[in-house]
Amino acid sequence: MTATVIDGKAFAAKVRAQVATHVERLRHDHGVTPGLAVVLVGEDPASQVYVRSKGKMTVEVGMTSFEHKLAAHVTEAELLALIAQLNNDPAVHGILVQLPLPGHLDSDLVINAIDPAKDVDGFHISNVGLLATGQKAMVPCTPLGCLMMLRDHHGSLSGMEAVIIGRSNIVGKPMAQLLLGDSCTVTIAHSRTRNLAEVVRRADIVVAAVGRAQMVPGGWIKPGATVIDVGINRVDAPQGGTRLVGDVDYDSCAQVAGAITPVPGGVGPMTIACLLANTITACCRAHGLPEPEALTA
Ligand code: NDP
């Protein structure tokens, strides 16, 4: 069997187009322009690239982008003061603090200072609790993107066996909550899981979020399963230089799986698209307007 490739890049373009339509509708019908504020502390090159690309896409869909770049030595009090200002700014519907923060800043404290209604990353403890109890939350972007692709591919996920490899707060755990919400039977595997290959072989849906290049071989995949590869790992390329690979060994998994996301061009583009989708959701909720169902969990 050769797997169907789930084209995250094309899907993300479709999501962004839907977002742009909603932005236009909000502006035309209600005189509201959704705004997304991104806060970058320090000069981490990877973070700078992400923030630039987020800002560009925010503007492309017609939203207002607010960028706040703070020096690496900013104090916690200064950062918290900026967050308070953004919380109180009615033009700002979404706030994202780019992680990781420099070591002298307490990430949990900073994230939990964001108004939960503007927490478009879905990392605030209130949103974590709302998601865990099946209530309306702001949902973390990467797992939301994975869920959208899975629903698009399968329709209903009810009753499917899902195995998530990785138990991080930003991917593994919220992914598990979302799949549980869609009535999958969910297993979360991690570095202490025994017989990982056997556990993964049970799955109709495998979500790999480990951070280990090409760790999952095709031999672990049940024939016909859907494989969602969240991993982004930079490795040496055979012809020199480097290339990006996921957490699954794409070539061998694609021989066995029914469907698979590539790296790059799978989950990655969906993450930014879902950030924009969450900003629309936050904006609609702030103004008491119906939120676009296709763009939420
Ligand atoms: P974390 O490092 O926070 O978590 C990794 C998880 O993998 C941990 O739960 C860890 O287990 C588990 N793990 C590590 N080694 C093994 C192993 N040998 N067997 C089984 N489980 C193992 O990573 P993140 O969740 O933040 O990210 C995971 C990957 O996804 C990374 O490659 C990251 O770059 C990528 N990513 C991609 C995004 C995108 O937009 N596409 C967004 C976010 C992340 P334990 O808890 O026991 O240590």
Coordinates of C-alpha atoms and ligand atoms in Angstrom, one line a residue:
M1 CA 0.0 0.0 0.0
T2 CA 1.2 3.5 -0.7
A3 CA -0.3 6.1 1.7
T4 CA -2.4 9.1 0.6
V5 CA -0.4 12.2 1.4
I6 CA -2.3 14.6 3.6
D7 CA -1.2 17.9 2.2
G8 CA -1.0 20.3 5.2
K9 CA 0.3 23.1 3.0
A10 CA -2.8 23.1 0.8
F11 CA -5.1 22.5 3.7
A12 CA -3.6 25.5 5.6
A13 CA -4.1 27.7 2.5
K14 CA -7.7 26.7 2.6
V15 CA -8.1 27.5 6.3
R16 CA -6.4 30.9 5.7
A17 CA -8.8 31.6 2.9
Q18 CA -11.8 30.8 5.2
V19 CA -10.2 33.1 7.9
A20 CA -9.9 35.9 5.3
T21 CA -13.5 35.5 4.4
H22 CA -14.5 35.8 8.0
V23 CA -12.3 38.8 8.6
E24 CA -14.0 40.5 5.7
R25 CA -17.4 39.6 7.0
L26 CA -16.6 40.9 10.5
R27 CA -15.3 44.2 9.0
H28 CA -18.2 44.6 6.6
D29 CA -21.1 43.5 8.8
H30 CA -19.9 44.5 12.2
G31 CA -17.1 47.1 11.7
V32 CA -14.6 44.9 13.6
T33 CA -11.1 44.1 12.5
P34 CA -9.5 41.1 14.4
G35 CA -6.1 42.0 15.9
L36 CA -3.3 39.6 16.9
A37 CA -0.4 40.8 19.1
V38 CA 2.8 38.8 19.1
V39 CA 5.4 39.4 21.8
L40 CA 9.0 38.4 21.1
V41 CA 11.6 38.6 23.8
G42 CA 15.2 38.4 22.8
E43 CA 16.8 37.5 19.5
D44 CA 16.5 33.8 19.1
P45 CA 16.8 33.4 15.3
A46 CA 14.2 30.6 15.0
S47 CA 11.7 32.6 17.0
Q48 CA 12.4 35.7 14.9
V49 CA 11.6 33.6 11.7
Y50 CA 8.3 32.3 13.3
V51 CA 7.3 35.8 14.4
R52 CA 8.0 37.3 11.0
S53 CA 6.0 34.7 9.2
K54 CA 3.1 35.0 11.7
G55 CA 3.0 38.7 11.2
K56 CA 3.0 38.4 7.4
M57 CA 0.2 35.9 7.4
T58 CA -1.9 37.9 9.9
V59 CA -1.7 40.9 7.5
E60 CA -2.4 38.7 4.5
V61 CA -5.8 37.5 5.9
G62 CA -6.7 41.1 6.6
M63 CA -6.2 41.2 10.4
T64 CA -4.2 43.8 12.3
S65 CA -0.8 42.6 13.4
F66 CA 0.8 44.1 16.5
E67 CA 4.4 43.1 17.0
H68 CA 6.2 43.8 20.3
K69 CA 9.9 43.1 20.4
L70 CA 11.5 43.3 23.8
A71 CA 15.2 43.0 24.7
A72 CA 16.4 39.7 26.1
H73 CA 17.1 41.4 29.4
V74 CA 13.6 42.8 29.9
T75 CA 12.3 42.4 33.4
E76 CA 9.4 40.2 34.3
A77 CA 7.6 43.3 35.6
E78 CA 8.0 45.1 32.2
L79 CA 6.8 42.1 30.3
L80 CA 3.8 41.7 32.6
A81 CA 3.0 45.4 32.2
L82 CA 2.9 44.9 28.4
I83 CA 0.6 41.9 28.7
A84 CA -1.7 43.9 31.0
Q85 CA -1.8 46.7 28.4
L86 CA -2.6 44.2 25.6
N87 CA -5.3 42.6 27.8
N88 CA -7.0 45.9 28.1
D89 CA -6.7 46.9 24.4
P90 CA -10.0 46.3 22.6
A91 CA -8.2 46.3 19.2
V92 CA -6.2 43.2 20.4
H93 CA -8.3 40.0 20.3
G94 CA -5.4 37.5 20.4
I95 CA -2.1 37.6 22.4
L96 CA 0.8 35.2 21.7
V97 CA 4.0 35.3 23.7
Q98 CA 6.7 33.5 21.6
L99 CA 8.3 30.7 23.6
P100 CA 10.8 29.8 24.8
L101 CA 11.4 32.9 27.0
P102 CA 14.9 33.7 28.4
G103 CA 15.7 31.7 31.5
H104 CA 15.1 34.6 34.0
L105 CA 11.5 34.9 33.0
D106 CA 8.9 32.5 34.5
S107 CA 7.0 31.2 31.4
D108 CA 4.0 29.9 33.4
L109 CA 3.6 33.2 35.2
V110 CA 3.7 35.1 32.0
I111 CA 1.3 32.8 30.1
N112 CA -1.1 32.8 32.9
A113 CA -1.1 36.7 33.0
I114 CA -2.7 36.7 29.5
D115 CA -6.5 37.2 29.5
P116 CA -7.7 33.6 28.8
A117 CA -10.2 34.9 26.3
K118 CA -7.2 36.4 24.3
D119 CA -4.9 33.3 24.8
V120 CA -4.8 32.2 21.2
D121 CA -2.1 29.7 22.0
G122 CA -4.4 27.9 24.4
F123 CA -1.7 27.5 27.0
H124 CA -3.4 29.5 29.9
I125 CA -4.3 27.2 32.8
S126 CA -8.0 28.1 32.4
N127 CA -8.0 27.0 28.8
V128 CA -6.2 23.8 29.7
G129 CA -8.9 23.1 32.3
L130 CA -11.7 24.0 30.0
L131 CA -10.4 21.7 27.3
A132 CA -9.8 18.9 29.8
T133 CA -13.4 19.2 31.0
G134 CA -14.9 19.3 27.4
Q135 CA -15.9 23.0 27.6
K136 CA -15.4 25.8 25.1
A137 CA -11.7 26.7 25.3
M138 CA -9.0 28.3 23.2
V139 CA -7.3 25.2 21.8
P140 CA -3.5 24.9 21.2
C141 CA -2.8 25.5 17.5
T142 CA -0.7 22.4 16.6
P143 CA -3.2 19.8 18.0
L144 CA -6.1 21.8 16.5
G145 CA -4.4 21.7 13.1
C146 CA -3.9 17.9 13.5
L147 CA -7.6 17.4 14.5
M148 CA -8.8 19.4 11.5
M149 CA -6.7 17.3 9.1
L150 CA -7.9 14.1 10.7
R151 CA -11.6 15.2 10.6
D152 CA -11.2 16.2 7.0
H153 CA -9.6 12.9 6.0
H154 CA -11.9 10.6 8.0
G155 CA -15.1 12.4 8.7
S156 CA -16.0 10.9 12.0
L157 CA -13.2 9.7 14.3
S158 CA -15.6 8.0 16.7
G159 CA -14.4 4.6 18.0
M160 CA -10.9 4.8 16.4
E161 CA -7.8 3.8 18.4
A162 CA -5.5 6.7 18.6
V163 CA -1.9 6.5 19.9
I164 CA -0.1 9.8 20.6
I165 CA 3.6 9.5 21.2
G166 CA 4.7 12.4 23.4
R167 CA 3.0 13.9 26.5
S168 CA 4.0 17.6 26.3
N169 CA 1.6 20.3 27.4
I170 CA 1.7 22.0 24.0
V171 CA 1.1 19.0 21.8
G172 CA 0.7 15.5 23.3
K173 CA -1.8 16.2 26.1
P174 CA -4.1 18.6 24.3
M175 CA -4.1 16.3 21.3
A176 CA -5.3 13.5 23.6
Q177 CA -8.1 15.7 24.9
L178 CA -9.2 16.6 21.4
L179 CA -9.2 13.0 20.2
L180 CA -11.1 11.9 23.3
G181 CA -13.6 14.7 22.6
D182 CA -14.1 13.1 19.2
S183 CA -14.7 9.8 20.9
C184 CA -11.4 8.0 20.0
T185 CA -9.9 5.5 22.3
V186 CA -6.8 7.3 23.3
T187 CA -3.4 6.1 24.5
I188 CA -0.6 8.6 25.3
A189 CA 2.9 7.0 25.0
H190 CA 6.1 8.6 26.3
S191 CA 9.7 7.8 27.0
R192 CA 8.8 5.3 29.7
T193 CA 6.3 3.4 27.7
R194 CA 7.0 -0.3 27.5
N195 CA 6.8 -2.1 24.1
L196 CA 6.2 1.1 22.2
A197 CA 6.2 -0.7 18.9
E198 CA 3.3 -2.9 20.0
V199 CA 1.4 0.0 21.4
V200 CA 1.8 2.0 18.2
R201 CA 0.8 -1.1 16.1
R202 CA -2.7 -1.0 17.7
A203 CA -3.4 2.5 16.4
D204 CA -5.8 3.5 13.6
I205 CA -4.4 7.0 14.2
V206 CA -0.7 7.7 15.2
V207 CA 0.3 11.2 16.2
A208 CA 4.1 11.4 16.7
A209 CA 5.2 14.4 18.7
V210 CA 8.6 13.3 20.1
G211 CA 11.4 15.5 18.7
R212 CA 13.5 12.5 17.6
A213 CA 14.3 12.3 13.9
Q214 CA 12.6 9.4 12.1
M215 CA 12.1 7.4 15.3
V216 CA 9.0 5.6 14.1
P217 CA 9.7 3.0 11.5
G218 CA 7.1 1.6 9.1
G219 CA 7.2 -1.8 10.9
W220 CA 5.4 -0.1 13.9
I221 CA 2.4 1.0 11.8
K222 CA -0.8 -1.0 11.4
P223 CA -1.6 -1.3 7.7
G224 CA -3.9 1.4 6.6
A225 CA -3.4 3.6 9.7
T226 CA -3.3 7.4 9.5
V227 CA 0.0 8.9 10.6
I228 CA 0.3 12.5 11.7
D229 CA 3.9 13.6 12.1
V230 CA 4.3 16.6 14.3
G231 CA 8.1 16.4 14.6
I232 CA 10.4 19.0 13.1
N233 CA 14.0 17.9 13.2
R234 CA 16.9 19.3 11.3
V235 CA 19.4 16.6 10.2
D236 CA 22.4 16.5 7.9
A237 CA 21.4 16.0 4.2
P238 CA 23.2 13.3 2.2
Q239 CA 24.2 15.8 -0.4
G240 CA 25.5 18.3 2.2
G241 CA 23.8 21.0 4.2
T242 CA 20.7 20.1 6.3
R243 CA 17.1 19.1 5.8
L244 CA 14.0 18.9 7.9
V245 CA 12.6 15.5 8.8
G246 CA 9.7 14.4 11.1
D247 CA 9.5 12.0 14.0
V248 CA 8.5 9.1 11.6
D249 CA 10.5 7.5 9.0
Y250 CA 8.4 8.8 6.1
D251 CA 9.5 6.4 3.4
S252 CA 8.9 3.2 5.3
C253 CA 5.7 4.5 7.0
A254 CA 4.3 5.6 3.7
Q255 CA 4.5 2.0 2.4
V256 CA 2.2 0.8 5.2
A257 CA 0.0 3.7 6.3
G258 CA -3.3 4.6 4.7
A259 CA -2.5 8.3 5.0
I260 CA 0.4 10.3 6.2
T261 CA 1.5 13.9 6.7
P262 CA 4.8 14.9 5.2
V263 CA 7.6 17.0 6.8
P264 CA 7.8 19.8 5.8
G265 CA 4.4 20.6 4.4
G266 CA 2.2 18.7 6.9
V267 CA 1.4 19.9 10.4
G268 CA 3.7 22.9 10.4
P269 CA 1.7 25.1 8.0
M270 CA -1.5 24.2 9.9
T271 CA -0.1 25.5 13.1
I272 CA 0.0 29.1 11.9
A273 CA -3.3 28.8 10.1
C274 CA -4.9 27.7 13.4
L275 CA -3.4 30.6 15.2
L276 CA -5.3 32.9 12.8
A277 CA -8.4 30.7 13.2
N278 CA -8.1 31.1 17.0
T279 CA -7.8 34.8 16.6
I280 CA -11.1 34.9 14.6
T281 CA -12.7 32.7 17.3
A282 CA -11.5 35.0 20.1
C283 CA -12.7 38.1 18.2
C284 CA -16.2 36.6 17.6
R285 CA -16.5 35.6 21.3
A286 CA -15.3 39.1 22.4
H287 CA -18.1 40.6 20.3
G288 CA -20.8 38.0 21.1
L289 CA -20.9 36.9 17.5
P290 CA -21.3 33.4 16.2
E291 CA -18.0 31.7 15.8
P292 CA -17.0 29.9 12.5
E293 CA -17.6 26.2 13.4
A294 CA -15.1 24.8 10.8
L295 CA -12.3 26.8 12.4
T296 CA -12.8 25.6 16.0
A297 CA -12.6 22.3 17.8
Ligands
NDP1 P1 8.7 17.8 24.1 O1 10.2 17.6 24.2 O2 8.1 18.8 25.1 O3 8.1 16.4 24.4 C1 8.6 15.2 23.8 C2 7.8 14.0 24.3 O4 8.3 12.9 23.6 C3 7.9 13.8 25.8 O5 6.7 13.5 26.3 C4 8.9 12.6 25.8 O6 8.6 11.7 26.9 C5 8.6 11.9 24.5 N1 9.7 11.0 24.1 C6 11.0 11.4 24.1 N2 11.7 10.3 23.7 C7 10.9 9.3 23.5 C8 11.0 8.0 23.1 N3 12.2 7.4 22.9 N4 10.0 7.2 23.1 C9 8.7 7.7 23.4 N5 8.5 8.9 23.7 C10 9.6 9.8 23.8 O7 8.4 18.1 22.6 P2 7.1 18.9 22.0 O8 5.9 18.2 22.3 O9 7.2 20.3 22.3 O10 7.5 18.7 20.4 C11 7.6 17.4 19.8 C12 8.1 17.6 18.4 O11 7.1 18.3 17.7 C13 9.4 18.4 18.2 O12 10.0 17.8 17.1 C14 8.9 19.8 17.9 O13 9.9 20.5 17.1 C15 7.7 19.5 17.1 N6 6.7 20.6 17.1 C16 6.2 20.9 15.9 C17 5.2 21.9 15.8 C18 4.6 22.2 14.5 O14 4.1 23.3 14.3 N7 4.7 21.3 13.5 C19 4.7 22.6 17.0 C20 5.3 22.1 18.3 C21 6.2 21.1 18.3 P3 8.8 12.1 28.5 O15 7.7 13.0 28.8 O16 8.7 10.8 29.1 O17 10.1 12.7 28.5

